[in-house]
PDB file of C-alpha atoms in Angstrom:
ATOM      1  CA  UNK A  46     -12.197 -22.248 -13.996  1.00  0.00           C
ATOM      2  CA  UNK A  47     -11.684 -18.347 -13.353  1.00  0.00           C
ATOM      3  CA  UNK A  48      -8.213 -17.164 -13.615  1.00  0.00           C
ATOM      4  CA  UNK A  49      -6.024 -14.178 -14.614  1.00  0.00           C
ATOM      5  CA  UNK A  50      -2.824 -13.983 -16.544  1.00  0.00           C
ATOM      6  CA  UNK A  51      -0.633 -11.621 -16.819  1.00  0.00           C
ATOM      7  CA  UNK A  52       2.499 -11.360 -19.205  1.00  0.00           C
ATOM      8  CA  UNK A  53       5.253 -10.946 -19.272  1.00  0.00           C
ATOM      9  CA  UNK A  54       6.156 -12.439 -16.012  1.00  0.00           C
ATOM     10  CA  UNK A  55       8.996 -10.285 -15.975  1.00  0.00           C
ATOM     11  CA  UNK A  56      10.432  -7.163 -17.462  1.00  0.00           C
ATOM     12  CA  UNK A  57      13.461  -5.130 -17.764  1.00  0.00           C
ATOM     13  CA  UNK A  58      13.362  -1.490 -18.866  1.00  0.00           C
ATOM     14  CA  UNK A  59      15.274   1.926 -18.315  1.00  0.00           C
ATOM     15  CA  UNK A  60      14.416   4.267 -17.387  1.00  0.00           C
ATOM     16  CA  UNK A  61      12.589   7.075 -18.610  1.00  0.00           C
ATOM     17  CA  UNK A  62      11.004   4.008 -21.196  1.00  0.00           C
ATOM     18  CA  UNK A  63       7.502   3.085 -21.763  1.00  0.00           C
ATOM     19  CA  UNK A  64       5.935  -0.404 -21.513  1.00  0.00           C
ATOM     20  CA  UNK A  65       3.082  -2.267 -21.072  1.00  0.00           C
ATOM     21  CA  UNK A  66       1.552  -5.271 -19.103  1.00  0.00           C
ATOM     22  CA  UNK A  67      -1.060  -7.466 -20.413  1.00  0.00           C
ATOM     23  CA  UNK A  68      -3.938  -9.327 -18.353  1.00  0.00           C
ATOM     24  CA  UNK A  69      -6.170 -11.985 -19.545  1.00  0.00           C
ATOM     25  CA  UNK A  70      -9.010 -13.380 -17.541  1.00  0.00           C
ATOM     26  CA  UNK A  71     -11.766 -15.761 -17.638  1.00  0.00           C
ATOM     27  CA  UNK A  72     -13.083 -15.003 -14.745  1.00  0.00           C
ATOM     28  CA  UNK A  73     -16.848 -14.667 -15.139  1.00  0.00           C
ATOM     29  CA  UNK A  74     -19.516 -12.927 -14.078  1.00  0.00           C
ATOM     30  CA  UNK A  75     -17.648 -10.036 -14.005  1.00  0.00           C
ATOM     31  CA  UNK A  76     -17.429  -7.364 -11.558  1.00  0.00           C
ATOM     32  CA  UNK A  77     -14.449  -4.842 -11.814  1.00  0.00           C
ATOM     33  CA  UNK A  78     -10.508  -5.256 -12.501  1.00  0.00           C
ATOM     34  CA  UNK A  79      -7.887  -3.801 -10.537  1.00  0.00           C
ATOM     35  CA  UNK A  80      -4.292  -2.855 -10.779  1.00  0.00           C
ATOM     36  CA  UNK A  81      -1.867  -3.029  -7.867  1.00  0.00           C
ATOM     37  CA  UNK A  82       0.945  -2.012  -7.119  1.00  0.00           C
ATOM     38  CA  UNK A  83       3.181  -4.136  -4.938  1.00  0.00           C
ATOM     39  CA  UNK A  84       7.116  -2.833  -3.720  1.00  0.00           C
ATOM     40  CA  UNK A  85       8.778  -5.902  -1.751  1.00  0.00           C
ATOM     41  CA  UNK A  86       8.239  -6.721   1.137  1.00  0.00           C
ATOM     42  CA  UNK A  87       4.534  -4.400   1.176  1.00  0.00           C
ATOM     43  CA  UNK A  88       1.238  -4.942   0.705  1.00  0.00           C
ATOM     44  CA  UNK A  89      -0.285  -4.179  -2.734  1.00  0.00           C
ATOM     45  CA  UNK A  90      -1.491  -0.913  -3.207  1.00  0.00           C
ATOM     46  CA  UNK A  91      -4.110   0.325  -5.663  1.00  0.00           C
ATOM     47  CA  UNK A  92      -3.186   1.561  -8.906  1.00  0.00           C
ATOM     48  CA  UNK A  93      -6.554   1.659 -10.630  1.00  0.00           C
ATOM     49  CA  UNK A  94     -10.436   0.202 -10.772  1.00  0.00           C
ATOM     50  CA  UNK A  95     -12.508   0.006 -13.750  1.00  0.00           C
ATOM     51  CA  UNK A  96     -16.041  -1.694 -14.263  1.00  0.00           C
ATOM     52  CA  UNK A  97     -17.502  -3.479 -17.085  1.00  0.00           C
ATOM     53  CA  UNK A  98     -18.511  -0.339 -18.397  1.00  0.00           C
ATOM     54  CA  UNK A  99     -15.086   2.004 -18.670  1.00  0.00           C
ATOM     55  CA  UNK A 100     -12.657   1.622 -20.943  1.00  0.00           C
ATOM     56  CA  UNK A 101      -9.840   3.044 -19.919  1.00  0.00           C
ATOM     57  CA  UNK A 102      -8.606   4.867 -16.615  1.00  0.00           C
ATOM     58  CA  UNK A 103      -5.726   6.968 -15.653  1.00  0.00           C
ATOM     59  CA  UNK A 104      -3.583   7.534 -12.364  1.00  0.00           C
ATOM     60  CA  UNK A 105      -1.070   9.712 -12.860  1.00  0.00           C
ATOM     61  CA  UNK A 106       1.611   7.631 -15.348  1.00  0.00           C
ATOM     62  CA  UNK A 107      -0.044   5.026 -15.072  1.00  0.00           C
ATOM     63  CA  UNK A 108      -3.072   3.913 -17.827  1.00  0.00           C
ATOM     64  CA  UNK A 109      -5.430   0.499 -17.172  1.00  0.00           C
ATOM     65  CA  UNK A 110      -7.378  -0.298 -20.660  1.00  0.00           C
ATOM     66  CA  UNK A 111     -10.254  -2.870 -20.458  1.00  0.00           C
ATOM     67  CA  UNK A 112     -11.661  -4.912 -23.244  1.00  0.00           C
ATOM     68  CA  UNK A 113     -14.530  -7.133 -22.084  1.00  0.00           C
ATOM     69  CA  UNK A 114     -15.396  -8.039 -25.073  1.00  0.00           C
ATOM     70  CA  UNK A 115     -11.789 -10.000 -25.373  1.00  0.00           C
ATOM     71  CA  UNK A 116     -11.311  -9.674 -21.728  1.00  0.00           C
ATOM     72  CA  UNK A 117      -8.339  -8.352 -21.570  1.00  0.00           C
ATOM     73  CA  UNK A 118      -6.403  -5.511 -20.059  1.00  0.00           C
ATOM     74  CA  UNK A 119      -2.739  -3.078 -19.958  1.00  0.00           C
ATOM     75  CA  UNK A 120      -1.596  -1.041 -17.636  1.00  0.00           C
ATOM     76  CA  UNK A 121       0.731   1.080 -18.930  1.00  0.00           C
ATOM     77  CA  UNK A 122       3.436   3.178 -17.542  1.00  0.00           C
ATOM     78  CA  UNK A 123       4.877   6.216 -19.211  1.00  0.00           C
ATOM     79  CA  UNK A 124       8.238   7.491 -18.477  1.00  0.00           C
ATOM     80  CA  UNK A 125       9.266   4.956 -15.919  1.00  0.00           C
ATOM     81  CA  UNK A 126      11.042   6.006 -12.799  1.00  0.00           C
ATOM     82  CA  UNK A 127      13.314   3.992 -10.561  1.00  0.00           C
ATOM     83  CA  UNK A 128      10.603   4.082  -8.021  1.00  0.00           C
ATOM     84  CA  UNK A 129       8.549   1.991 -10.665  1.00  0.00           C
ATOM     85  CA  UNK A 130      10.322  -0.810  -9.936  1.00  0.00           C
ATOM     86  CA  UNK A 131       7.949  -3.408  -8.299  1.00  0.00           C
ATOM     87  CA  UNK A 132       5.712  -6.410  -9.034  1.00  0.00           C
ATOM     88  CA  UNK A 133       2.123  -5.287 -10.819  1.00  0.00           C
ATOM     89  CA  UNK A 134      -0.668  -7.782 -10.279  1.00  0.00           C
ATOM     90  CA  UNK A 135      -4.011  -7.624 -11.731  1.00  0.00           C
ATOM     91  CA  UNK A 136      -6.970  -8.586 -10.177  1.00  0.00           C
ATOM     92  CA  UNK A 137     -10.355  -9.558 -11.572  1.00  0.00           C
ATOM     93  CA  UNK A 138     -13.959  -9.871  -9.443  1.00  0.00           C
ATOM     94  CA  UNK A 139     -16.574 -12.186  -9.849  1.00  0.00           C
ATOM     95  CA  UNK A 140     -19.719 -11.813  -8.397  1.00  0.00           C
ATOM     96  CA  UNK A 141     -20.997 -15.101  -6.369  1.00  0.00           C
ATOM     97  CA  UNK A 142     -24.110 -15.267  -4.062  1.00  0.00           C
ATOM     98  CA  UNK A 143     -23.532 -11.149  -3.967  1.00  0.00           C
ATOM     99  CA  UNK A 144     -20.361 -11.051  -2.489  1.00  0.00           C
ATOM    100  CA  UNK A 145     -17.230 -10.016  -4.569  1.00  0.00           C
ATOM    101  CA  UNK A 146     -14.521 -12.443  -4.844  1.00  0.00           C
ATOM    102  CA  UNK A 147     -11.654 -11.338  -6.496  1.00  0.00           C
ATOM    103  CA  UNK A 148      -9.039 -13.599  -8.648  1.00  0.00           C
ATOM    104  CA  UNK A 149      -5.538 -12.655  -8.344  1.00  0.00           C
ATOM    105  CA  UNK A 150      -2.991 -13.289 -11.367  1.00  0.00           C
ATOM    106  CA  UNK A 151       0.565 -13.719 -10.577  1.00  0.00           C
ATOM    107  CA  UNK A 152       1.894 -10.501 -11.007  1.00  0.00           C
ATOM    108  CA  UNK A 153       4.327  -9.234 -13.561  1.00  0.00           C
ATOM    109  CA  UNK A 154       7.656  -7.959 -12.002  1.00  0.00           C
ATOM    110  CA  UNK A 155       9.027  -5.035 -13.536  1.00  0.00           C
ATOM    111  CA  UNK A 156      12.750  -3.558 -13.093  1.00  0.00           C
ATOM    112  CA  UNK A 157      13.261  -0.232 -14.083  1.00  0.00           C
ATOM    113  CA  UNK A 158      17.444   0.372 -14.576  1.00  0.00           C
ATOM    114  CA  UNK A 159      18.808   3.694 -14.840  1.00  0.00           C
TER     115      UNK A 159
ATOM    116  CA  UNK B  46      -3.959   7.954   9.019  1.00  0.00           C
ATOM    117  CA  UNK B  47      -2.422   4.553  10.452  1.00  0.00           C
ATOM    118  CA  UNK B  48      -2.773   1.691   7.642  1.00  0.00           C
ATOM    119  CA  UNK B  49      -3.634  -1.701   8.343  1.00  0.00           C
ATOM    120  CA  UNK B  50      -0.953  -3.230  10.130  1.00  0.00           C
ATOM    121  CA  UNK B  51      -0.282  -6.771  11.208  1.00  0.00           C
ATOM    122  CA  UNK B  52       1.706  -8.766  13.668  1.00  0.00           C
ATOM    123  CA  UNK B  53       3.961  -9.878  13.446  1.00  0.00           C
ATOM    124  CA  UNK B  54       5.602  -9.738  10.239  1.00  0.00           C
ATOM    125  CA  UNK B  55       7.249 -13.144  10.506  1.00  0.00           C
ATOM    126  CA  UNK B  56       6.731 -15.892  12.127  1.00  0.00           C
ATOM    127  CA  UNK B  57       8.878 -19.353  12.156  1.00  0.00           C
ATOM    128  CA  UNK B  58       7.309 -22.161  13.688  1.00  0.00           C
ATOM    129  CA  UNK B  59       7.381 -26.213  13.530  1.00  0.00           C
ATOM    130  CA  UNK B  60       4.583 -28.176  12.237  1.00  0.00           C
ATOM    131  CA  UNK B  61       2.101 -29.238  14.541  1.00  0.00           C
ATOM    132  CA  UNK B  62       2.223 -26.173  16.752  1.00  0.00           C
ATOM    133  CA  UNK B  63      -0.222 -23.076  16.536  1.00  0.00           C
ATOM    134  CA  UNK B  64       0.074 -19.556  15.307  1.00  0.00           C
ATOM    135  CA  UNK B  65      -2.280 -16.593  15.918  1.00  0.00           C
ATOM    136  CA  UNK B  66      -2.066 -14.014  13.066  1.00  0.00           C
ATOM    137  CA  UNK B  67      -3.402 -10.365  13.725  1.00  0.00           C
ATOM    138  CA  UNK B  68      -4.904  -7.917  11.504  1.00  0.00           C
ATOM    139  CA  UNK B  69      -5.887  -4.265  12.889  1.00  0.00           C
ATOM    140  CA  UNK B  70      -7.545  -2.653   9.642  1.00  0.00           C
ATOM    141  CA  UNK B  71      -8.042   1.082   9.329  1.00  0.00           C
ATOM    142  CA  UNK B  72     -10.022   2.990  12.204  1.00  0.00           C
ATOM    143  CA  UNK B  73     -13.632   2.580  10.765  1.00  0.00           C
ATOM    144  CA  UNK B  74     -13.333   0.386   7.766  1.00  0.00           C
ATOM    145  CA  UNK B  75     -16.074  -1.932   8.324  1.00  0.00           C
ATOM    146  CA  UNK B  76     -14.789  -4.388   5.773  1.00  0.00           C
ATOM    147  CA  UNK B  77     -11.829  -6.547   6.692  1.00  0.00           C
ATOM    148  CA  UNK B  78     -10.341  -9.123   4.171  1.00  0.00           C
ATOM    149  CA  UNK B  79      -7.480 -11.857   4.857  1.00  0.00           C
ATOM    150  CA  UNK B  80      -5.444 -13.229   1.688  1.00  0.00           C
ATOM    151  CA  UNK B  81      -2.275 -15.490   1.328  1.00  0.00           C
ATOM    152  CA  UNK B  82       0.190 -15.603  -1.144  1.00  0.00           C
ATOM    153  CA  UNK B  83       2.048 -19.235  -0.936  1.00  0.00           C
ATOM    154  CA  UNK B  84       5.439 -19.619  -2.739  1.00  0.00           C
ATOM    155  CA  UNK B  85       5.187 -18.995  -6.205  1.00  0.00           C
ATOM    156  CA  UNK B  86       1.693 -18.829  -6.391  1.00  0.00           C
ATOM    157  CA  UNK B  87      -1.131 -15.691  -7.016  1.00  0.00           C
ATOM    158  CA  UNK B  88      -2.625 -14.001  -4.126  1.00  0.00           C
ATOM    159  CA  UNK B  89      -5.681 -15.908  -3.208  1.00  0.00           C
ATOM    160  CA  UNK B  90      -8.868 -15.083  -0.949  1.00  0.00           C
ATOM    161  CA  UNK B  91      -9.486 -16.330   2.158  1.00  0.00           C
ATOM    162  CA  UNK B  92     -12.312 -14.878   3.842  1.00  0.00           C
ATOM    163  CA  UNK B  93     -14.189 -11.504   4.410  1.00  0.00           C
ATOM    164  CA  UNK B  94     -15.734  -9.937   7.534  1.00  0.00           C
ATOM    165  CA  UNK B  95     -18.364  -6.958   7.877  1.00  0.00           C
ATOM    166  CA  UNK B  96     -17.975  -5.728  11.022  1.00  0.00           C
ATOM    167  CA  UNK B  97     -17.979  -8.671  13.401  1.00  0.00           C
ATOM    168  CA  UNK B  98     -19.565 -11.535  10.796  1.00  0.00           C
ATOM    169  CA  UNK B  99     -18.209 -13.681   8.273  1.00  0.00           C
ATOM    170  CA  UNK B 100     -19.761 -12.925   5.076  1.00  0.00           C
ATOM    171  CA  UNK B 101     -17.830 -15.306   3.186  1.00  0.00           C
ATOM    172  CA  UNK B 102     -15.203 -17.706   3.678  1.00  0.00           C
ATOM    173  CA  UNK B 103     -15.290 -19.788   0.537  1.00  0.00           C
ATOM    174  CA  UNK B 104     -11.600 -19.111   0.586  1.00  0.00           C
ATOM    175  CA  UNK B 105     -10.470 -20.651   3.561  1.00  0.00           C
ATOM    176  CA  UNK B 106      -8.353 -24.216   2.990  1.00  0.00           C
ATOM    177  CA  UNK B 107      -9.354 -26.366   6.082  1.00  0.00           C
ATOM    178  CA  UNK B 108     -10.528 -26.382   9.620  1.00  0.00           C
ATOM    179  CA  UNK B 109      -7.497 -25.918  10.468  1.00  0.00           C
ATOM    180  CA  UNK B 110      -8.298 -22.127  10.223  1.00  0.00           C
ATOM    181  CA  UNK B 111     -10.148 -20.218  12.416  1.00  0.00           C
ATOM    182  CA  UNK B 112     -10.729 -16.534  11.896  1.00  0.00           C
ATOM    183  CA  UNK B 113     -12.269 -14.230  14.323  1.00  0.00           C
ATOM    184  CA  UNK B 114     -12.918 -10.373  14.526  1.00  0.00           C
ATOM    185  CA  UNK B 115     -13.810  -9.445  18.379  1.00  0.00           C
ATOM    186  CA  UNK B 116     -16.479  -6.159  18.641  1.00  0.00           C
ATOM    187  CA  UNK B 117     -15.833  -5.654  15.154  1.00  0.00           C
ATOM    188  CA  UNK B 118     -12.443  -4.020  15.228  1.00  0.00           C
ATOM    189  CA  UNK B 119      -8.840  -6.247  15.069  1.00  0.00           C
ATOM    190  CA  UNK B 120      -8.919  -9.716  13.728  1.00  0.00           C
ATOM    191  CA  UNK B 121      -7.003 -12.742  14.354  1.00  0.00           C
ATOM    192  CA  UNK B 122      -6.343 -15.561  12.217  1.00  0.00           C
ATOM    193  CA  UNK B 123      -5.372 -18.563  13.811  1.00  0.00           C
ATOM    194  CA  UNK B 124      -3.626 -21.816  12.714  1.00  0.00           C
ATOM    195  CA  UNK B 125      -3.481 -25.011  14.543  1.00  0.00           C
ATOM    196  CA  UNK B 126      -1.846 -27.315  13.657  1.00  0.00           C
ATOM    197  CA  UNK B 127       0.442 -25.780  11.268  1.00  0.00           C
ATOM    198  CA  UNK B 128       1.259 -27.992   8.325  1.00  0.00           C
ATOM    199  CA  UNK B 129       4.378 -27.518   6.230  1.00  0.00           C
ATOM    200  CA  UNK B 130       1.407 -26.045   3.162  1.00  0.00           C
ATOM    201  CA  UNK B 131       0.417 -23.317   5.505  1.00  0.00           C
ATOM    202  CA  UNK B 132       3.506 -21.504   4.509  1.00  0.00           C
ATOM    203  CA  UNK B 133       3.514 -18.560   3.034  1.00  0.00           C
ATOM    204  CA  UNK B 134       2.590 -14.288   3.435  1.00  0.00           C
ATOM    205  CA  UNK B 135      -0.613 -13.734   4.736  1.00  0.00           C
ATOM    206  CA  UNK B 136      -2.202 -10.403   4.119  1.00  0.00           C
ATOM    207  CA  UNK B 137      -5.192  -8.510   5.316  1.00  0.00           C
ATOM    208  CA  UNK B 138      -7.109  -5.719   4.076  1.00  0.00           C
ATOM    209  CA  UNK B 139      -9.826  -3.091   4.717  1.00  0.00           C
ATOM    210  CA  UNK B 140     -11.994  -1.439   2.804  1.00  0.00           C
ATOM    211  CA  UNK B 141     -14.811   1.580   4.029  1.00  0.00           C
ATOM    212  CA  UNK B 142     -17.646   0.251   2.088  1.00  0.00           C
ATOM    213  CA  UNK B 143     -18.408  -2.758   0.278  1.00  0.00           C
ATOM    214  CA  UNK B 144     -15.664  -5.232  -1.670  1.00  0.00           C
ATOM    215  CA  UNK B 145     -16.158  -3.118  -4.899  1.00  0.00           C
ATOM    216  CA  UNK B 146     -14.679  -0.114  -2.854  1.00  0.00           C
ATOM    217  CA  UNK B 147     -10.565   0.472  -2.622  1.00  0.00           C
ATOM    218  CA  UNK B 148      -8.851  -1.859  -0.651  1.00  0.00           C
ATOM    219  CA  UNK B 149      -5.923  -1.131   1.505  1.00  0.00           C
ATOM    220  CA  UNK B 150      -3.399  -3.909   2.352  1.00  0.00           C
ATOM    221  CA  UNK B 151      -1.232  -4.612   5.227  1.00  0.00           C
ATOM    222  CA  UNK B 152       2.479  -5.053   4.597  1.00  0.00           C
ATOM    223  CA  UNK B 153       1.868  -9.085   5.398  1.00  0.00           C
ATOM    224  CA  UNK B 154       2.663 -12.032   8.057  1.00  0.00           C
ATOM    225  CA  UNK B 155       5.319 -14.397   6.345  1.00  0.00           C
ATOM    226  CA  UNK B 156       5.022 -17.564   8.078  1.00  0.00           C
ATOM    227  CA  UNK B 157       7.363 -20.112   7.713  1.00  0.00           C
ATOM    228  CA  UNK B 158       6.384 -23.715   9.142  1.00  0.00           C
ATOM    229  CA  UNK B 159       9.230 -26.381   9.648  1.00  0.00           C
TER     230      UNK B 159
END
């Protein structure tokens, strides 16, 4: 069965902190993995896209690392802000048939205190 | 730019009756994409339109569904009958190009069935 994880589910930090969120998937064959970002009560909005082939990708304070090999990932956010504060979900593609159907973990929900 | 946007942005109905979601995606995204996030649960895929065709719903849970996407442009994504399991937020996306390009999300439908 394809599926993501992420950990923690939750997290507590202050800010001006580092930290780190893990993803784990299974899914397979694999297309690309995504970061989002997702504020309440919005839709999720892209953080950052990397293919089998990259390792690593940067948007601003925010990293994504990829590991196929162990399929795994991070995203990690340097010097947090307030504005960090959201829910980060990770999504992994398959590819079926030739369309591209992504797998959504269940988000890790970070709180950034001053 | 307008985003996607959808309508409404809740909706509280009783089981049994019928509810028409809408979805207008970003003026010439091609690619339109309708998710739902029940209770607790990951984001999951429901279907996928280019242009005016379906060109996958593997995701969608019944015939209880229908989706449509008139000329190409807004789509609708109609329940009947609701069931109490058809709760949840309901988002749509768009994307320019294919479903490995950036996709932007609505803020979400939360539909609550009673």
């Amino acid at each position: 069965k394809n599926q993501v994880e992420q950990s923690p589910q939750s997290l507590i930090i202050l800010e001006g902190k580092n930290c780190t969120l893990q993803c784990n998937y299974t899914v397979s064959p694999f297309s690309n993995l995504r970061w989002y970002k997702q504020d309440t009560g919005r839709g999720p909005v892209s953080l950052t896209i990397m293919t089998f082939s990259e390792n690593t990708k940067s948007n601003g304070r925010y990293t994504a690392t990829l590991d196929a090999d162990t399929k795994q990932s991070s995203l990690h956010i340097t010097a947090s802000q307030l504005s960090d504060s959201a829910s980060y979900i990770c999504v992994v593609s398959l590819v079926s048939g030739g369309s591209y159907i992504p797998t959504f973990g269940r988000g890790t929900s970070l709180i950034v205190h001053p | 730019e307008a985003g996607v946007t959808q309508f409404p942005s809740h909706s509280v109905i009783e089981k049994g009756q019928t509810v028409t979601l809408r979805c207008d995606p970003i003026s010439g995204h091609d690619n339109l994409y309708w998710y739902r996030r029940v209770m607790g649960k990951e984001i999951k895929f429901l279907l996928h339109f280019v242009k005016e065709s379906k060109q996958d719903e593997s995701g969608m849970p019944n015939n209880r569904f229908l989706a449509e996407r008139t000329g190409g442009t807004y789509s609708t994504l109609k329940v009947q009958p609701a069931e109490l399991e058809d709760s949840g937020v309901y988002f749509c996306a768009s994307s320019q190009g294919s479903m490995k390009d950036e996709q932007f999300f609505g803020p979400g439908t939360r539909l609550t069935v009673l």
